Amino acid sequence: MSTSQAEQPTVRVGAAVVGISPPAGTPLAGFAARTEPSTGVHDPLTVRALAVDDTCLITVDVCGLHEDTCTRIAHALPFVPERVAITATHTHAGPCVMPGRLGGHDPAILEEIVVACHEAAESAVAAQQPATLRYGESRGVDVARNRRHPERAVDPPVQVATFSDPAGQVLAWIVLYPCHPVVLGPENRLISGDYPAFTRNVLEERSPGSVALFLPGTAGDINSGHRADASYSLSGSAGRTMEQARKIGEHVAASVVETPLVPVFDSGKTSAARRTISLAMTSRDADSPAELGRKWEAEAVSADPGRRSLLNAWRQWAKDRSPEEDMSWRAPVSVFNWHGLTLVGLPGEPFLATTEAVASKVDGPVMVTGYTNGCPGYFPTADEYDFGGYEVEDAHRYYGMPAPFAPGSAEALVQAALELTGELQ
């Protein structure tokens, strides 16, 4: 489009960052096989807030956030709660901050995150100024791999949205690349944002004073090239180093910088909608939790340390089960429309195909991310259940959920998202 900068419609935008440095000894989330806590901080974790008109997007450098925590944060901000979306970047090198899930939580660090979200949001509002919105996407990044089906080639795009001041200086970036931030394996004990931290650093150095937010997309079945069950053990993590995380992060940043951007035009305004739907869980176990617990206890006797840690987590899951448990979960689905750019926030870990199911039915540019407003586990597409595997059969135990989500859950999330986008367009 040839419309000049001065003629482009503007939004009011502000962004801010608040850093968090959990002390050495903090338990780390993301790997049930990890046996020891952190030894220090490689790069400070951050809370990042982007205020676009009367909506607010917040990203937090943790593996996941409980929906109750997200609700608490949203209700304390200077926004209508339904116009707030809080996304975990899903780094597996962050602290345990999910009550009852992913290794539990450190109350002090969780409280620090809650406070940081409030501070970042208020600072973002205070920094709001007129800005123009541009969007672009490009393929060929060649980092993402289908971790369940290595023989299937995938090439998800890196998506970029920028907000710039009248002089063309970038104030804020949104980068979405659907690939698990799990380059760093279970042997790593340094706090880090994983490869997205390096991506953000490059972009912020390119435009001093800007704030970059990273969204993990729908990366439930996508990582940089290893099976999920490789993380069951402390061995076999060759190549999953901080240096590799840096290389991947900087490579993604280079792809962002090379992506052509075009102005986003829409005669409407910023709008938002949210809906909560009920999703069922269905057990796939032939044995009862008690019977499974006894088997795992016996196996743990001779297991290696990583496997023993995993089995102990599963045994705790079995002990926590009750016949009266609620086998459903209330799933929040959020949609923002920023003058023509649609942002869809889904909870948990949806598979990559979820993005295509949404994007193929939405007019204009759309960014779809999981890990938003709560993270209860994986949402495989219905065709994946017959293949079994970690995401379908085992992950719910580390997540502290009664059972996997039933087939059709991912599709229900897609349907809710499409209905909401339809209301806003």
mmCIF file of C-alpha atoms in Angstrom, residues 112-312:
data_model
loop_
_atom_site.group_PDB
_atom_site.id
_atom_site.type_symbol
_atom_site.label_atom_id
_atom_site.label_comp_id
_atom_site.label_asym_id
_atom_site.label_seq_id
_atom_site.Cartn_x
_atom_site.Cartn_y
_atom_site.Cartn_z
ATOM 1 C CA GLU A 112 6.438 -10.879 42.582
ATOM 2 C CA ILE A 113 5.080 -11.755 39.143
ATOM 3 C CA VAL A 114 1.591 -10.538 40.044
ATOM 4 C CA VAL A 115 3.003 -7.221 41.258
ATOM 5 C CA ALA A 116 5.251 -6.938 38.199
ATOM 6 C CA CYS A 117 2.271 -7.376 35.882
ATOM 7 C CA HIS A 118 0.519 -4.477 37.593
ATOM 8 C CA GLU A 119 3.614 -2.278 37.416
ATOM 9 C CA ALA A 120 4.247 -3.084 33.760
ATOM 10 C CA ALA A 121 0.636 -2.432 32.759
ATOM 11 C CA GLU A 122 0.504 0.903 34.572
ATOM 12 C CA SER A 123 3.804 1.972 32.995
ATOM 13 C CA ALA A 124 2.557 0.934 29.562
ATOM 14 C CA VAL A 125 -0.582 3.036 29.980
ATOM 15 C CA ALA A 126 1.498 6.011 31.112
ATOM 16 C CA ALA A 127 3.681 5.632 28.018
ATOM 17 C CA GLN A 128 0.820 5.508 25.503
ATOM 18 C CA GLN A 129 1.198 7.697 22.435
ATOM 19 C CA PRO A 130 -0.128 7.689 18.871
ATOM 20 C CA ALA A 131 1.420 4.950 16.771
ATOM 21 C CA THR A 132 0.951 3.248 13.428
ATOM 22 C CA LEU A 133 0.578 -0.502 13.125
ATOM 23 C CA ARG A 134 2.356 -2.661 10.558
ATOM 24 C CA TYR A 135 2.262 -6.394 10.035
ATOM 25 C CA GLY A 136 4.132 -9.027 8.078
ATOM 26 C CA GLU A 137 4.992 -12.713 8.045
ATOM 27 C CA SER A 138 7.594 -14.843 6.351
ATOM 28 C CA ARG A 139 8.407 -18.522 6.060
ATOM 29 C CA GLY A 140 11.636 -20.447 5.679
ATOM 30 C CA VAL A 141 12.841 -19.857 9.242
ATOM 31 C CA ASP A 142 13.679 -23.580 9.338
ATOM 32 C CA VAL A 143 13.800 -24.013 13.107
ATOM 33 C CA ALA A 144 10.433 -25.588 13.931
ATOM 34 C CA ARG A 145 10.012 -29.361 13.762
ATOM 35 C CA ASN A 146 7.019 -31.625 14.348
ATOM 36 C CA ARG A 147 8.191 -33.464 17.458
ATOM 37 C CA ARG A 148 5.495 -36.162 17.181
ATOM 38 C CA HIS A 149 5.991 -36.874 13.476
ATOM 39 C CA PRO A 150 9.587 -36.040 12.523
ATOM 40 C CA GLU A 151 8.925 -37.221 8.970
ATOM 41 C CA ARG A 152 6.357 -34.455 8.456
ATOM 42 C CA ALA A 153 7.911 -31.195 7.284
ATOM 43 C CA VAL A 154 6.515 -28.011 8.834
ATOM 44 C CA ASP A 155 7.232 -24.401 7.961
ATOM 45 C CA PRO A 156 5.186 -22.109 10.201
ATOM 46 C CA PRO A 157 5.693 -18.420 9.520
ATOM 47 C CA VAL A 158 7.327 -15.969 11.839
ATOM 48 C CA GLN A 159 4.720 -13.228 12.321
ATOM 49 C CA VAL A 160 5.605 -9.653 13.162
ATOM 50 C CA ALA A 161 3.600 -6.635 14.245
ATOM 51 C CA THR A 162 5.233 -3.294 14.969
ATOM 52 C CA PHE A 163 3.921 -0.100 16.485
ATOM 53 C CA SER A 164 5.877 2.994 15.406
ATOM 54 C CA ASP A 165 5.831 6.659 16.329
ATOM 55 C CA PRO A 166 5.235 9.421 13.725
ATOM 56 C CA ALA A 167 8.965 9.503 12.957
ATOM 57 C CA GLY A 168 8.931 5.801 12.108
ATOM 58 C CA GLN A 169 10.751 4.678 15.242
ATOM 59 C CA VAL A 170 9.515 1.314 16.510
ATOM 60 C CA LEU A 171 7.976 1.576 19.971
ATOM 61 C CA ALA A 172 6.924 -2.051 20.348
ATOM 62 C CA TRP A 173 7.249 -5.371 18.566
ATOM 63 C CA ILE A 174 5.094 -8.471 18.713
ATOM 64 C CA VAL A 175 6.843 -11.568 17.407
ATOM 65 C CA LEU A 176 5.026 -14.888 17.125
ATOM 66 C CA TYR A 177 6.892 -18.047 16.216
ATOM 67 C CA PRO A 178 5.261 -21.393 17.077
ATOM 68 C CA CYS A 179 8.180 -23.406 18.411
ATOM 69 C CA HIS A 180 8.550 -24.618 21.998
ATOM 70 C CA PRO A 181 11.043 -22.475 23.964
ATOM 71 C CA VAL A 182 12.694 -25.681 25.106
ATOM 72 C CA VAL A 183 16.078 -25.501 23.430
ATOM 73 C CA LEU A 184 17.501 -25.663 26.950
ATOM 74 C CA GLY A 185 16.981 -29.194 28.252
ATOM 75 C CA PRO A 186 16.442 -30.696 31.712
ATOM 76 C CA GLU A 187 20.156 -30.549 32.503
ATOM 77 C CA ASN A 188 20.114 -26.748 32.327
ATOM 78 C CA ARG A 189 19.803 -25.127 35.761
ATOM 79 C CA LEU A 190 20.124 -21.456 34.838
ATOM 80 C CA ILE A 191 17.058 -19.214 34.821
ATOM 81 C CA SER A 192 16.468 -18.052 31.244
ATOM 82 C CA GLY A 193 13.845 -16.996 28.755
ATOM 83 C CA ASP A 194 15.355 -19.559 26.338
ATOM 84 C CA TYR A 195 15.686 -18.591 22.660
ATOM 85 C CA PRO A 196 12.927 -15.885 22.717
ATOM 86 C CA ALA A 197 15.053 -13.841 25.125
ATOM 87 C CA PHE A 198 17.815 -13.625 22.517
ATOM 88 C CA THR A 199 15.290 -12.763 19.793
ATOM 89 C CA ARG A 200 13.913 -9.893 21.846
ATOM 90 C CA ASN A 201 17.400 -8.582 22.656
ATOM 91 C CA VAL A 202 18.298 -8.253 18.977
ATOM 92 C CA LEU A 203 15.107 -6.364 18.144
ATOM 93 C CA GLU A 204 15.374 -3.999 21.101
ATOM 94 C CA GLU A 205 18.982 -3.228 20.226
ATOM 95 C CA ARG A 206 17.883 -2.505 16.662
ATOM 96 C CA SER A 207 15.354 0.055 17.893
ATOM 97 C CA PRO A 208 16.654 1.469 21.200
ATOM 98 C CA GLY A 209 13.895 2.126 23.715
ATOM 99 C CA SER A 210 11.498 -0.299 22.085
ATOM 100 C CA VAL A 211 9.886 -3.264 23.844
ATOM 101 C CA ALA A 212 9.617 -6.666 22.176
ATOM 102 C CA LEU A 213 6.974 -9.198 23.175
ATOM 103 C CA PHE A 214 7.282 -12.839 22.150
ATOM 104 C CA LEU A 215 4.254 -15.106 21.661
ATOM 105 C CA PRO A 216 4.788 -18.907 21.471
ATOM 106 C CA GLY A 217 1.876 -19.535 19.117
ATOM 107 C CA THR A 218 0.171 -22.925 19.100
ATOM 108 C CA ALA A 219 3.330 -24.942 19.610
ATOM 109 C CA GLY A 220 1.983 -27.970 21.462
ATOM 110 C CA ASP A 221 3.495 -30.398 18.949
ATOM 111 C CA ILE A 222 6.361 -28.235 17.670
ATOM 112 C CA ASN A 223 9.908 -27.754 18.932
ATOM 113 C CA SER A 224 13.417 -27.385 17.533
ATOM 114 C CA GLY A 225 13.993 -31.065 16.852
ATOM 115 C CA HIS A 226 13.652 -33.614 19.651
ATOM 116 C CA ARG A 227 10.851 -35.814 20.919
ATOM 117 C CA ALA A 228 8.971 -34.719 24.020
ATOM 118 C CA ASP A 229 9.803 -37.957 25.815
ATOM 119 C CA ALA A 230 13.520 -37.177 25.409
ATOM 120 C CA SER A 231 12.945 -34.945 28.430
ATOM 121 C CA TYR A 232 12.003 -37.941 30.583
ATOM 122 C CA SER A 233 15.703 -38.426 31.241
ATOM 123 C CA LEU A 234 18.628 -36.203 32.186
ATOM 124 C CA SER A 235 20.712 -37.795 29.424
ATOM 125 C CA GLY A 236 20.473 -37.305 25.698
ATOM 126 C CA SER A 237 20.366 -33.490 25.765
ATOM 127 C CA ALA A 238 23.346 -32.998 23.448
ATOM 128 C CA GLY A 239 23.137 -29.693 21.648
ATOM 129 C CA ARG A 240 20.534 -28.223 23.978
ATOM 130 C CA THR A 241 22.855 -25.526 25.251
ATOM 131 C CA MET A 242 22.680 -21.825 25.977
ATOM 132 C CA GLU A 243 24.820 -21.223 22.903
ATOM 133 C CA GLN A 244 22.315 -23.101 20.757
ATOM 134 C CA ALA A 245 19.483 -21.071 22.290
ATOM 135 C CA ARG A 246 21.370 -17.908 21.384
ATOM 136 C CA LYS A 247 21.933 -19.040 17.803
ATOM 137 C CA ILE A 248 18.287 -19.966 17.303
ATOM 138 C CA GLY A 249 17.036 -16.794 18.968
ATOM 139 C CA GLU A 250 19.251 -14.568 16.850
ATOM 140 C CA HIS A 251 18.293 -16.498 13.719
ATOM 141 C CA VAL A 252 14.604 -15.937 14.450
ATOM 142 C CA ALA A 253 15.348 -12.249 15.029
ATOM 143 C CA ALA A 254 17.103 -12.049 11.654
ATOM 144 C CA SER A 255 14.000 -13.535 10.049
ATOM 145 C CA VAL A 256 11.900 -10.885 11.791
ATOM 146 C CA VAL A 257 14.114 -8.061 10.570
ATOM 147 C CA GLU A 258 13.965 -9.367 7.000
ATOM 148 C CA THR A 259 10.170 -9.692 6.996
ATOM 149 C CA PRO A 260 8.472 -7.027 4.835
ATOM 150 C CA LEU A 261 5.836 -5.106 6.790
ATOM 151 C CA VAL A 262 2.769 -3.363 5.439
ATOM 152 C CA PRO A 263 0.416 -0.953 7.206
ATOM 153 C CA VAL A 264 -2.684 -2.418 8.788
ATOM 154 C CA PHE A 265 -5.766 -0.505 7.642
ATOM 155 C CA ASP A 266 -9.273 -0.827 8.972
ATOM 156 C CA SER A 267 -12.080 1.672 9.253
ATOM 157 C CA GLY A 268 -13.108 0.234 12.605
ATOM 158 C CA LYS A 269 -11.482 0.563 15.999
ATOM 159 C CA THR A 270 -9.875 -1.516 18.704
ATOM 160 C CA SER A 271 -12.275 -4.112 20.057
ATOM 161 C CA ALA A 272 -12.126 -7.205 22.236
ATOM 162 C CA ALA A 273 -14.239 -10.171 23.237
ATOM 163 C CA ARG A 274 -13.907 -13.154 25.535
ATOM 164 C CA ARG A 275 -15.851 -16.358 26.059
ATOM 165 C CA THR A 276 -15.441 -19.238 28.492
ATOM 166 C CA ILE A 277 -16.413 -22.725 27.358
ATOM 167 C CA SER A 278 -16.545 -26.050 29.185
ATOM 168 C CA LEU A 279 -14.183 -28.796 28.032
ATOM 169 C CA ALA A 280 -14.331 -32.429 29.162
ATOM 170 C CA MET A 281 -11.473 -34.682 30.216
ATOM 171 C CA THR A 282 -11.439 -38.432 29.524
ATOM 172 C CA SER A 283 -9.090 -40.999 31.075
ATOM 173 C CA ARG A 284 -7.121 -43.225 28.707
ATOM 174 C CA ASP A 285 -5.668 -45.434 31.469
ATOM 175 C CA ALA A 286 -6.606 -49.114 31.673
ATOM 176 C CA ASP A 287 -5.581 -49.207 35.362
ATOM 177 C CA SER A 288 -6.813 -47.118 38.269
ATOM 178 C CA PRO A 289 -4.590 -44.317 39.646
ATOM 179 C CA ALA A 290 -3.897 -46.457 42.724
ATOM 180 C CA GLU A 291 -2.766 -49.389 40.604
ATOM 181 C CA LEU A 292 -0.610 -47.155 38.463
ATOM 182 C CA GLY A 293 0.924 -45.609 41.565
ATOM 183 C CA ARG A 294 1.995 -49.023 42.842
ATOM 184 C CA LYS A 295 3.598 -49.881 39.494
ATOM 185 C CA TRP A 296 5.481 -46.598 39.422
ATOM 186 C CA GLU A 297 6.644 -47.054 43.006
ATOM 187 C CA ALA A 298 8.102 -50.439 42.121
ATOM 188 C CA GLU A 299 9.806 -49.111 39.001
ATOM 189 C CA ALA A 300 11.293 -46.132 40.855
ATOM 190 C CA VAL A 301 13.395 -48.416 43.052
ATOM 191 C CA SER A 302 15.836 -49.194 40.247
ATOM 192 C CA ALA A 303 15.275 -46.167 37.987
ATOM 193 C CA ASP A 304 17.959 -43.608 37.169
ATOM 194 C CA PRO A 305 17.628 -40.234 38.965
ATOM 195 C CA GLY A 306 15.793 -38.473 36.140
ATOM 196 C CA ARG A 307 13.334 -41.305 35.613
ATOM 197 C CA ARG A 308 12.838 -41.607 39.374
ATOM 198 C CA SER A 309 11.976 -37.914 39.601
ATOM 199 C CA LEU A 310 9.424 -38.332 36.829
ATOM 200 C CA LEU A 311 7.901 -41.413 38.468
ATOM 201 C CA ASN A 312 7.667 -39.614 41.787
#
